[in-house]
Coordinates of C-alpha atoms and ligand atoms in Angstrom, one line a residue:
Chain F
X625 CA -0.2 0.1 0.0
X626 CA 1.4 3.6 -0.8
X627 CA 0.9 6.2 2.0
X628 CA -0.2 9.7 1.1
X629 CA 0.6 10.8 4.4
X630 CA 3.3 13.2 3.2
X631 CA 5.4 13.5 -0.1
X632 CA 7.7 10.7 0.9
X633 CA 5.0 8.4 -0.5
X634 CA 6.1 5.5 1.2
X635 CA 5.5 2.5 -0.8
X636 CA 6.1 -0.5 1.7
X637 CA 2.9 -0.3 3.6
X638 CA 1.4 -3.6 4.9
X639 CA -2.5 -3.1 5.6
X640 CA -4.7 -5.7 7.5
X641 CA -8.2 -5.0 8.3
X642 CA -9.9 -7.4 10.5
X643 CA -13.3 -6.5 11.7
X644 CA -12.7 -2.6 11.3
X645 CA -9.5 -3.2 13.2
X646 CA -6.7 -2.4 11.1
X647 CA -3.0 -3.0 11.6
X648 CA -0.4 -0.9 9.5
X649 CA 2.9 -2.3 9.1
X650 CA 5.8 0.3 8.4
X651 CA 4.1 3.7 8.1
X652 CA 5.1 6.1 10.4
X653 CA 2.9 7.4 13.2
X654 CA 1.6 10.4 10.8
X655 CA 1.0 8.0 8.0
X656 CA -0.9 5.3 10.2
X657 CA -2.9 8.0 11.9
X658 CA -4.0 9.6 8.7
X659 CA -5.0 5.6 7.7
X660 CA -6.7 5.1 11.3
X661 CA -8.7 8.4 11.1
X662 CA -11.2 6.6 8.8
X663 CA -13.7 6.3 11.7
X664 CA -12.8 9.6 13.5
X665 CA -13.8 13.1 13.5
X666 CA -15.4 12.6 9.8
X667 CA -16.9 15.7 8.4
X668 CA -20.5 15.9 8.3
X669 CA -22.6 17.0 5.4
X670 CA -24.3 20.3 6.2
X671 CA -25.5 23.5 5.0
X672 CA -25.2 26.5 7.2
X673 CA -24.4 24.4 9.9
X674 CA -27.7 22.3 9.6
X675 CA -27.1 18.8 8.6
X676 CA -27.9 18.0 5.1
X677 CA -27.6 15.1 2.6
X678 CA -24.6 15.1 0.2
X679 CA -27.0 15.7 -2.7
X680 CA -28.2 19.1 -1.0
X681 CA -25.1 20.2 -0.3
X682 CA -23.6 19.6 -3.7
X683 CA -26.8 21.0 -5.1
X684 CA -26.4 24.3 -3.2
X685 CA -22.7 24.3 -3.9
X686 CA -23.8 24.3 -7.7
X687 CA -26.2 27.3 -7.4
X688 CA -23.6 29.4 -5.2
X689 CA -21.1 28.8 -8.1
X690 CA -23.6 29.8 -10.7
X691 CA -24.8 33.0 -9.3
X692 CA -21.4 33.9 -7.9
X693 CA -19.8 36.9 -9.6
X694 CA -16.1 35.6 -8.7
X695 CA -15.2 32.7 -7.2
X696 CA -12.0 30.9 -5.9
X697 CA -10.8 27.4 -5.7
X698 CA -8.0 26.6 -3.0
X699 CA -6.2 23.7 -1.5
X700 CA -5.9 20.4 -2.9
X701 CA -2.2 20.1 -2.0
X702 CA -3.4 16.8 -0.2
X703 CA -5.4 15.5 -2.8
X704 CA -4.7 12.9 -5.9
X705 CA -3.9 14.3 -9.1
X706 CA -7.6 13.2 -10.5
X707 CA -9.3 15.4 -8.3
X708 CA -6.7 18.3 -9.0
X709 CA -7.5 18.2 -12.6
X710 CA -11.1 18.2 -12.0
X711 CA -10.4 21.3 -10.0
X712 CA -8.7 22.7 -12.9
X713 CA -11.5 22.0 -15.2
X714 CA -14.3 23.4 -12.4
X715 CA -12.2 26.5 -12.1
X716 CA -12.1 26.8 -16.1
X717 CA -15.7 26.5 -16.5
X718 CA -16.7 29.2 -13.5
X719 CA -13.8 31.5 -14.4
X720 CA -12.4 30.9 -10.8
X721 CA -9.2 32.3 -9.1
X722 CA -7.1 29.1 -8.3
X723 CA -4.8 29.0 -5.5
X724 CA -3.1 26.5 -3.0
X725 CA -0.8 26.3 0.2
X726 CA 2.3 27.4 -1.6
X727 CA 1.2 30.9 -2.2
X728 CA 1.6 31.0 1.9
X729 CA 4.9 29.3 1.9
X730 CA 7.6 27.8 -0.5
X731 CA 6.0 29.3 -3.8
X732 CA 9.3 30.8 -5.2
X733 CA 11.6 27.8 -4.2
X734 CA 9.1 25.2 -6.0
X735 CA 8.8 27.5 -9.0
X736 CA 12.4 27.2 -9.6
X737 CA 12.5 23.6 -9.0
X738 CA 9.7 23.2 -11.7
X739 CA 11.1 25.2 -14.1
X740 CA 14.2 23.3 -14.3
X741 CA 16.7 26.1 -13.3
X742 CA 18.1 24.0 -10.3
X743 CA 19.8 20.8 -9.8
X744 CA 17.9 18.1 -8.6
X745 CA 17.9 14.4 -8.3
X746 CA 15.3 11.4 -7.2
X747 CA 15.1 10.3 -3.9
X748 CA 16.6 7.0 -5.1
X749 CA 19.6 8.8 -6.3
X750 CA 19.9 10.0 -2.8
X751 CA 19.8 6.8 -1.2
X752 CA 22.4 5.3 -3.6
X753 CA 24.8 7.9 -3.7
X754 CA 24.3 10.7 -1.1
X755 CA 27.4 11.5 1.1
X756 CA 26.4 14.9 2.2
X757 CA 22.9 16.1 3.3
X758 CA 22.2 19.5 4.5
X759 CA 18.5 20.4 6.0
X760 CA 18.1 23.8 5.6
X761 CA 15.3 25.2 7.5
X762 CA 13.1 21.9 7.2
X763 CA 12.8 19.3 9.8
X764 CA 11.7 16.1 7.9
X765 CA 11.9 14.3 11.1
X766 CA 8.8 16.1 12.0
X767 CA 6.9 16.6 8.7
X768 CA 8.2 13.8 6.8
X769 CA 9.3 11.2 9.2
X770 CA 10.2 8.3 7.1
X771 CA 12.5 10.6 4.7
X772 CA 15.8 10.2 6.5
X773 CA 15.5 6.2 7.3
X774 CA 14.3 5.7 3.3
X775 CA 16.6 7.7 1.8
X776 CA 18.6 10.5 2.8
X777 CA 20.7 9.3 6.3
X778 CA 20.5 5.7 7.2
X779 CA 19.7 3.4 4.3
X780 CA 22.5 1.4 2.6
X781 CA 22.6 2.7 -1.1
X782 CA 24.4 1.1 -4.1
X783 CA 27.4 3.3 -3.4
X784 CA 26.9 3.7 0.1
X785 CA 27.2 0.3 1.5
X786 CA 29.1 1.2 4.8
X787 CA 26.2 2.3 6.7
X788 CA 25.2 6.0 7.9
X789 CA 28.1 6.4 10.4
X790 CA 31.0 6.1 7.7
X791 CA 29.0 6.9 4.2
X792 CA 26.9 10.0 5.2
X793 CA 27.7 13.2 6.6
X794 CA 24.8 15.3 7.8
X795 CA 24.2 18.8 8.7
X796 CA 21.2 20.7 10.3
X797 CA 20.6 24.4 10.1
X798 CA 17.7 25.9 11.9
X799 CA 16.6 28.4 14.3
X800 CA 15.8 25.7 16.9
X801 CA 17.4 22.5 17.6
X802 CA 14.9 20.5 15.8
X803 CA 14.3 16.5 15.9
X804 CA 16.2 16.5 12.7
X805 CA 19.2 18.2 14.5
X806 CA 19.0 15.8 17.3
X807 CA 20.4 13.3 15.0
X808 CA 22.7 15.0 12.3
X809 CA 26.1 15.2 12.7
X810 CA 26.6 19.0 12.7
X811 CA 23.8 21.2 13.8
X812 CA 24.4 25.3 12.9
X813 CA 21.9 27.4 15.2
X814 CA 20.7 30.5 12.8
X815 CA 18.3 33.2 14.2
X816 CA 15.5 33.8 12.5
X817 CA 15.8 35.9 9.7
X818 CA 19.6 35.7 9.4
X819 CA 19.8 32.6 7.1
X820 CA 21.2 35.1 4.4
X821 CA 24.1 36.3 6.4
X822 CA 24.8 32.7 7.4
X823 CA 24.6 31.8 3.6
X824 CA 27.0 34.7 3.0
X825 CA 29.4 33.2 5.6
X826 CA 29.3 30.1 3.7
X827 CA 30.3 31.5 0.7
X828 CA 33.3 33.0 2.3
X829 CA 34.2 29.8 3.8
X830 CA 33.8 27.8 0.2
X831 CA 35.8 30.3 -1.5
X832 CA 38.7 29.9 0.9
X833 CA 38.1 33.1 3.2
X834 CA 37.4 33.3 6.7
X835 CA 33.5 33.7 7.6
X836 CA 32.5 37.0 9.2
X837 CA 29.8 35.6 11.5
X838 CA 28.9 32.7 13.5
X839 CA 31.1 30.1 15.3
X840 CA 34.3 30.0 12.8
X841 CA 35.7 26.9 13.6
X842 CA 32.3 25.1 13.1
X843 CA 31.7 26.8 9.6
X844 CA 35.3 26.0 8.5
X845 CA 34.7 22.3 9.5
X846 CA 31.4 22.0 8.0
X847 CA 32.8 23.9 4.8
X848 CA 35.3 21.4 4.4
X849 CA 33.1 18.4 4.3
X850 CA 30.8 20.3 1.8
X851 CA 33.8 20.8 -0.3
X852 CA 35.1 17.0 -0.1
X853 CA 31.4 15.7 -1.1
X854 CA 31.0 13.8 -3.7
X855 CA 27.3 13.7 -4.1
X856 CA 25.8 16.8 -1.8
X857 CA 21.9 17.2 -1.4
X858 CA 20.3 20.3 0.1
X859 CA 16.8 19.7 1.4
X860 CA 15.1 23.1 2.0
X861 CA 11.9 23.8 3.8
X862 CA 9.5 26.3 4.8
X863 CA 11.8 27.9 7.5
X864 CA 14.6 28.8 4.9
X865 CA 12.0 30.4 2.5
X866 CA 10.1 32.0 4.8
X867 CA 13.4 34.1 6.4
X868 CA 15.5 34.4 3.3
X869 CA 12.6 35.6 0.6
X870 CA 14.5 35.8 -2.0
X871 CA 16.4 32.5 -2.9
X872 CA 18.1 33.3 -6.1
X873 CA 21.7 34.0 -4.5
X874 CA 20.9 30.8 -2.6
X875 CA 20.0 28.5 -5.5
X876 CA 23.2 30.0 -7.3
X877 CA 25.4 28.6 -4.8
X878 CA 24.0 25.4 -4.3
X879 CA 24.5 25.1 -8.5
X880 CA 27.8 26.5 -8.1
X881 CA 29.0 23.9 -5.3
X882 CA 27.3 21.2 -7.5
X883 CA 24.6 20.2 -4.8
X884 CA 21.2 18.8 -5.5
X885 CA 18.3 20.7 -4.2
X886 CA 15.1 19.0 -3.0
X887 CA 12.4 20.9 -1.4
X888 CA 11.1 19.2 1.6
X889 CA 7.1 20.3 0.8
X890 CA 3.7 18.6 0.0
X891 CA 2.4 20.8 -2.6
X892 CA 4.6 20.3 -5.2
X893 CA 2.6 17.5 -7.1
X894 CA -0.3 20.2 -7.7
X895 CA 2.2 23.0 -8.3
X896 CA 3.5 20.6 -11.1
X897 CA 0.1 20.1 -12.8
X898 CA -0.5 23.9 -12.4
X899 CA 2.7 24.9 -13.7
X900 CA 2.8 22.4 -16.8
X901 CA -0.5 24.4 -17.7
X902 CA -0.3 27.7 -17.4
X903 CA 3.4 28.3 -16.3
X904 CA 2.3 29.3 -12.7
X905 CA 1.8 27.4 -9.6
X906 CA -0.7 29.0 -7.6
X907 CA -2.7 32.6 -7.6
X908 CA -3.9 32.1 -11.3
X909 CA -7.0 33.6 -12.4
X910 CA -8.2 31.0 -14.9
X911 CA -10.6 33.6 -16.4
X912 CA -7.4 34.7 -18.4
X913 CA -4.9 32.5 -17.3
X914 CA -2.9 35.4 -15.7
X915 CA -1.1 35.5 -12.6
X916 CA -1.2 38.2 -9.7
X917 CA 0.0 38.5 -6.0
X918 CA -3.4 39.9 -5.3
X919 CA -4.6 36.0 -6.2
X920 CA -3.1 34.3 -3.3
X921 CA -5.4 33.3 -0.4
X922 CA -4.3 35.6 2.2
X923 CA -5.0 38.9 -0.3
X924 CA -8.2 37.0 -1.4
X925 CA -9.6 36.8 2.1
X926 CA -8.3 40.4 2.9
X927 CA -10.1 42.0 0.1
X928 CA -13.4 41.9 -1.4
X929 CA -12.5 40.3 -4.9
X930 CA -14.6 37.2 -4.3
X931 CA -17.8 36.6 -2.9
X932 CA -17.6 32.4 -2.8
X933 CA -14.9 30.0 -2.3
X934 CA -14.2 26.2 -2.4
X935 CA -11.6 24.8 -0.5
X936 CA -10.5 21.2 -1.0
X937 CA -8.8 19.5 1.8
X938 CA -6.7 22.1 3.1
X939 CA -6.8 23.4 6.6
X940 CA -5.8 27.2 5.5
X941 CA -7.5 29.0 8.4
X942 CA -4.9 27.3 11.1
X943 CA -2.4 29.0 9.3
X944 CA -3.7 32.4 8.8
X945 CA -4.1 35.3 11.3
X946 CA -7.7 34.7 12.7
X947 CA -9.0 38.1 11.7
X948 CA -8.5 37.0 8.1
X949 CA -9.6 33.4 8.4
X950 CA -12.5 34.8 9.8
X951 CA -13.8 36.1 6.4
X952 CA -14.8 32.5 5.5
X953 CA -17.8 33.3 7.7
X954 CA -18.9 36.3 5.6
X955 CA -18.6 34.8 1.9
X956 CA -20.1 31.5 0.4
X957 CA -17.7 29.1 1.6
X958 CA -17.6 25.3 0.8
X959 CA -15.2 22.9 2.3
X960 CA -14.7 19.6 0.7
X961 CA -12.8 17.1 2.9
X962 CA -12.7 14.0 4.9
X963 CA -12.2 15.4 8.2
X964 CA -13.6 18.5 10.3
X965 CA -11.0 21.0 11.2
X966 CA -11.0 24.6 11.9
X967 CA -11.6 25.8 8.0
X968 CA -14.5 23.4 7.6
X969 CA -16.1 25.0 11.0
X970 CA -15.9 28.4 9.4
X971 CA -17.2 27.5 6.3
X972 CA -21.0 27.4 5.2
X973 CA -21.2 24.4 3.1
X974 CA -19.4 21.0 4.5
X975 CA -19.2 18.2 1.8
X976 CA -17.6 15.1 3.5
X977 CA -15.4 13.0 0.9
X978 CA -13.5 9.9 1.2
X979 CA -9.7 9.8 2.3
X980 CA -7.5 9.6 -0.4
X981 CA -5.6 6.6 -0.7
X982 CA -7.6 4.9 1.9
X983 CA -11.0 4.8 1.1
X984 CA -10.4 5.6 -2.6
X985 CA -7.3 5.4 -5.2
X986 CA -5.5 7.8 -7.4
X987 CA -2.2 8.9 -8.3
X988 CA 0.2 11.4 -7.0
X989 CA 3.3 12.7 -7.1
X990 CA 6.5 12.0 -4.6
X991 CA 8.5 15.0 -3.8
X992 CA 11.0 14.4 -6.3
X993 CA 8.1 14.1 -8.7
X994 CA 7.7 10.4 -9.3
X995 CA 4.2 9.3 -9.8
X996 CA 2.8 6.6 -7.5
X997 CA -0.8 4.9 -7.7
X998 CA -2.5 4.7 -4.6
X999 CA -5.2 1.9 -4.2
X1000 CA -8.5 1.9 -2.1
X1001 CA -8.1 -0.3 1.0
X1002 CA -11.3 0.6 3.0
X1003 CA -14.6 0.4 1.4
X1004 CA -16.7 3.4 2.6
X1005 CA -20.0 5.4 1.6
X1006 CA -18.1 8.8 1.1
X1007 CA -17.6 10.0 -2.7
X1008 CA -14.2 10.8 -3.6
X1009 CA -13.1 14.3 -4.2
X1010 CA -12.8 13.3 -7.7
X1011 CA -16.4 12.3 -7.7
X1012 CA -17.5 15.5 -5.8
X1013 CA -15.8 18.1 -8.1
X1014 CA -16.8 16.4 -11.1
X1015 CA -20.6 16.2 -10.2
X1016 CA -20.4 20.0 -9.3
X1017 CA -18.6 20.6 -12.6
X1018 CA -21.6 18.8 -14.3
X1019 CA -24.3 20.4 -12.5
X1020 CA -23.2 24.1 -13.6
Chain Y
X29 CA 2.8 8.2 33.2
X30 CA 4.8 7.0 30.5
X31 CA 3.7 4.0 28.8
X32 CA 6.5 1.6 28.6
X33 CA 6.9 -1.6 26.7
X34 CA 9.4 -3.4 29.1
X35 CA 10.9 -5.9 27.1
X36 CA 13.3 -7.0 29.9
X37 CA 10.1 -8.0 32.6
X38 CA 11.4 -6.9 35.9
X39 CA 8.9 -9.1 37.7
X40 CA 10.3 -12.1 35.8
X41 CA 13.9 -11.6 37.3
X42 CA 12.6 -11.4 40.7
X43 CA 10.5 -14.4 40.4
X44 CA 13.8 -16.4 39.3
X45 CA 15.5 -15.1 42.1
X46 CA 12.6 -15.8 44.6
X47 CA 12.3 -19.3 43.5
X48 CA 15.8 -20.2 44.2
X49 CA 15.8 -18.3 47.5
X50 CA 18.6 -16.3 46.5
X51 CA 19.0 -13.4 48.1
X52 CA 21.8 -10.9 48.2
X53 CA 23.4 -12.6 51.2
X54 CA 24.2 -15.7 50.0
X55 CA 25.8 -14.4 46.8
X56 CA 27.6 -12.1 49.5
X57 CA 28.6 -15.2 51.7
X58 CA 30.3 -16.7 48.5
X59 CA 32.2 -13.4 47.5
X60 CA 35.8 -13.0 48.7
X61 CA 34.3 -10.2 51.1
X62 CA 37.7 -8.2 51.1
X63 CA 35.8 -5.0 49.7
X64 CA 39.0 -4.6 47.1
X65 CA 36.6 -2.8 44.6
X66 CA 38.2 -4.5 41.5
X67 CA 34.6 -5.3 40.4
X68 CA 34.1 -1.3 40.1
X69 CA 31.5 -1.5 43.3
X70 CA 32.3 -0.1 46.9
X71 CA 31.6 -3.1 48.9
X72 CA 31.3 -6.8 48.0
X73 CA 27.4 -6.7 49.3
X74 CA 27.0 -3.9 46.7
X75 CA 28.5 -6.0 44.1
X76 CA 26.0 -9.0 45.0
X77 CA 23.1 -6.6 45.1
X78 CA 24.0 -5.8 41.3
X79 CA 24.6 -9.0 40.6
X80 CA 21.0 -10.0 41.6
X81 CA 19.5 -7.3 39.5
X82 CA 21.7 -8.2 36.4
X83 CA 23.5 -5.2 36.6
X84 CA 26.6 -6.3 36.5
X85 CA 28.4 -10.0 35.8
X86 CA 30.4 -12.3 37.9
X87 CA 33.8 -11.8 35.8
X88 CA 33.9 -8.4 37.2
X89 CA 35.0 -9.9 40.2
X90 CA 38.6 -11.0 39.1
X91 CA 39.9 -12.4 42.3
X92 CA 37.3 -15.1 42.2
X93 CA 39.1 -16.4 39.3
X94 CA 42.1 -17.1 41.4
X95 CA 42.6 -20.8 42.4
X96 CA 41.9 -19.9 45.8
X97 CA 38.4 -19.0 45.1
X98 CA 37.6 -21.8 42.7
X99 CA 35.1 -23.7 44.9
X100 CA 33.1 -20.5 45.8
X101 CA 33.5 -19.3 41.9
X102 CA 31.6 -22.7 41.0
X103 CA 29.1 -22.6 43.4
X104 CA 28.1 -18.9 42.6
X105 CA 28.1 -19.7 38.6
X106 CA 25.6 -22.4 39.6
X107 CA 23.3 -20.5 42.0
X108 CA 23.5 -17.5 39.4
X109 CA 22.5 -19.6 36.4
X110 CA 18.9 -19.0 36.4
X111 CA 19.5 -15.2 36.6
X112 CA 21.8 -15.6 33.7
X113 CA 19.7 -17.7 31.9
X114 CA 16.9 -14.6 32.1
X115 CA 19.7 -12.5 30.6
X116 CA 20.0 -15.0 27.7
X117 CA 16.4 -14.3 27.1
X118 CA 16.3 -10.6 27.5
X119 CA 18.7 -7.9 26.6
X120 CA 17.0 -5.1 28.7
X121 CA 15.7 -3.3 25.5
X122 CA 13.1 -0.8 26.7
X123 CA 10.8 1.1 24.2
X124 CA 9.3 4.3 25.4
X125 CA 6.1 3.9 23.2
X126 CA 4.7 7.6 24.1
X127 CA 7.8 9.0 22.4
X128 CA 8.5 6.7 19.4
X129 CA 6.6 8.1 16.3
X130 CA 7.8 5.5 13.8
X131 CA 10.1 7.2 11.7
X132 CA 12.1 3.6 11.3
X133 CA 15.4 5.1 11.7
X134 CA 16.5 2.4 14.4
X135 CA 14.8 -0.6 12.2
X136 CA 17.3 0.7 9.0
X137 CA 20.1 1.4 11.4
X138 CA 20.1 -2.1 13.4
X139 CA 23.1 -4.3 11.7
X140 CA 20.9 -7.5 12.4
X141 CA 17.8 -6.2 10.7
X142 CA 20.2 -4.8 8.0
X143 CA 21.9 -8.5 7.6
X144 CA 18.3 -10.2 7.8
X145 CA 16.6 -8.4 5.4
X146 CA 18.6 -7.4 2.4
X147 CA 15.7 -6.1 0.2
X148 CA 13.8 -4.4 3.1
X149 CA 15.6 -2.5 6.0
X150 CA 18.7 -2.8 4.4
X151 CA 17.6 -0.4 2.0
X152 CA 15.6 1.8 3.8
X153 CA 12.3 0.2 3.5
X154 CA 10.2 -1.0 6.3
X155 CA 10.7 -4.8 7.5
X156 CA 10.0 -7.5 5.0
X157 CA 11.5 -10.4 6.9
X158 CA 10.5 -12.1 9.9
X159 CA 13.7 -12.4 11.2
X160 CA 14.1 -8.8 12.1
X161 CA 14.3 -7.3 15.9
X162 CA 12.8 -3.9 14.9
X163 CA 9.8 -3.4 13.2
X164 CA 7.2 -0.4 12.9
X165 CA 3.7 -1.3 13.3
X166 CA 0.8 1.1 13.8
X167 CA 3.2 3.9 13.8
X168 CA 5.4 2.5 16.9
X169 CA 8.4 0.4 17.2
X170 CA 8.0 -3.0 18.3
X171 CA 10.9 -5.8 19.2
X172 CA 10.6 -9.4 18.4
X173 CA 13.2 -12.1 18.0
X174 CA 15.3 -10.4 21.0
X175 CA 17.6 -13.4 21.0
X176 CA 19.2 -11.8 17.7
X177 CA 20.3 -8.8 19.2
X178 CA 24.0 -8.0 19.6
X179 CA 23.4 -7.3 23.1
X180 CA 22.2 -10.9 24.0
X181 CA 23.9 -14.1 25.2
X182 CA 27.5 -14.9 26.0
X183 CA 29.2 -13.2 23.4
X184 CA 26.9 -10.0 23.8
X185 CA 28.5 -6.5 22.5
X186 CA 27.4 -3.2 23.5
X187 CA 25.6 -2.3 20.3
X188 CA 24.3 1.4 20.1
X189 CA 23.3 1.4 16.5
X190 CA 19.2 1.6 17.3
X191 CA 19.9 4.2 19.9
X192 CA 21.8 6.8 18.3
X193 CA 19.7 7.3 15.4
X194 CA 16.5 8.0 17.5
X195 CA 15.5 11.7 17.6
X196 CA 13.2 11.3 20.6
X197 CA 15.3 8.8 22.6
X198 CA 12.7 6.5 22.4
X199 CA 15.0 3.4 22.9
X200 CA 17.2 2.7 25.7
X201 CA 18.8 0.0 27.6
X202 CA 18.9 1.2 31.4
X203 CA 21.9 0.0 33.1
X204 CA 24.0 0.7 29.7
Ligands
LIG39 S1 6.7 9.5 5.8 FE1 5.2 10.4 4.8 S2 4.3 8.7 3.2 FE2 5.9 7.7 4.5 S3 4.6 6.5 6.3 FE3 5.1 8.8 7.0 S4 3.4 10.0 6.5 FE4 3.4 8.3 5.2
LIG40 S1 21.3 -3.1 20.2 FE1 22.3 -3.2 18.3 S2 21.3 -5.4 17.5 FE2 20.2 -5.2 19.4 S3 18.5 -3.9 18.3 FE3 19.8 -2.3 19.0 S4 20.8 -2.1 16.8 FE4 20.2 -4.0 16.7
LIG41 S1 14.3 5.9 15.9 FE1 12.9 6.1 17.7 S2 11.2 7.3 16.9 FE2 12.1 6.3 15.2 S3 11.1 4.3 15.2 FE3 12.9 3.8 16.3 S4 12.6 4.2 18.4 FE4 10.8 5.3 17.0

């Protein structure tokens, strides 16, 4: 079984279901909880907080979209490609704005990753070859728990046969001592917002100069390991993007030292679809296929451009300032997803869906863009997100 | 309270000791009683206590292996045998289930897992063989086949391979 719990898409899960008591071998706790949640905290179909049939909720959604002057579609980072494609179709039909989580974090980096201007490799290459890995502003042990055991640190690879102690060198760079930093061989603490200075210090070290800031000995030491690397990979997460803003220089340096770059983010699959179609990964107005910063979820909810929004499995309200998230109450908001959460709570219409990769199948991209097919393992009465979106599309 | 999976079952050990009517005093009587500190303990009595709790081993008491104490040593070996056997079935591995989140680092790092499961654990995947020691199930690591652990038995070594890669220190061997 394939796990869609994060963009590692682990493919070695052993699933057993005996009288609704499930046993899952090999999945991490995050992945297991996602599967085990099939009978917990499920979303209840409702219109304006009143329980309603799914058909009624879907019909009401169709009515809203028909009468809407401008609508938006948000989310789908956690959905399968089939549902993502369907949401694009729906958006084109309604001339909606389409946006996703990458407009909040990580967008610029993902854009560069997808336009082919950074060196990348597959996770299988990482496992077979990587001897130096750097985790900058990301904490895969918390967000992608099996990344290091499956690919980047602990496994034996074709050209890394001697095990992690001898064969692999790891460095965590973060604002705090994260779980990842607990196990990497070196940890460099960087104050929030000062990644860029650290990055310049690295640049100095790598060109043979003394660094101007930071723990000089540590930086020199790490610099030497980077220079000696035969196959280096930098994993980058939200933390870095947030504090450095503009990443061109950073990406150039990584390219210069011959390292590969891998974003550790979950929206990459949907971003790839959008990029292939429109050359943008978020904040796109499907009416004229244009991109504008004003089309990001933050600005949309802040402003008054839209009167309705359809959100698919993304608890965006938990990430936005409450003042902004509250706006969902004032417009026609529809939430589609398997579980109830803050975003669903604030939305006017709730349409429950199956859990993708558990109660319905579908395809998805791993973080390195390898495509995997997830199968359904539990029967349920819930419609898949693909089915819900296509029914809405047909009704329009 | 911590929800701990004790693979070493302390109840079993005291049971063994009780069944053999073994007390620290009986062990002490057979020791050299010189408080020479060779074993690393302050007194022979302290050493006796530790032996009973499996915190040390008889060979730490080097004088015992001199000709003079041959008889005592033999007797000690005999009465300690049930405890040593308890040692043979257990290695003292403790998994703190509340801390473990199933990342699988330990599963992939354990040398026995790697040797027993070349197509699974060795290349980073979850366990695909019944012979492995560590395997993640329902998001938490479980231990089995403990007798294959390198810390097990007569030729045991102080293997740390599953402890070091754990980001939350969920695995430990109390007493070292
Ligand atoms: S690391 Fe991600 S894909 Fe793998 S089991 Fe955990 S949640 Fe699932
Ligand atoms: S002590 Fe060594 S052999 Fe025993 S379980 Fe841990 S890693 Fe494996
Ligand atoms: S390394 Fe620690 S957290 Fe990870 S599976 Fe093993 S015991 Fe659990």
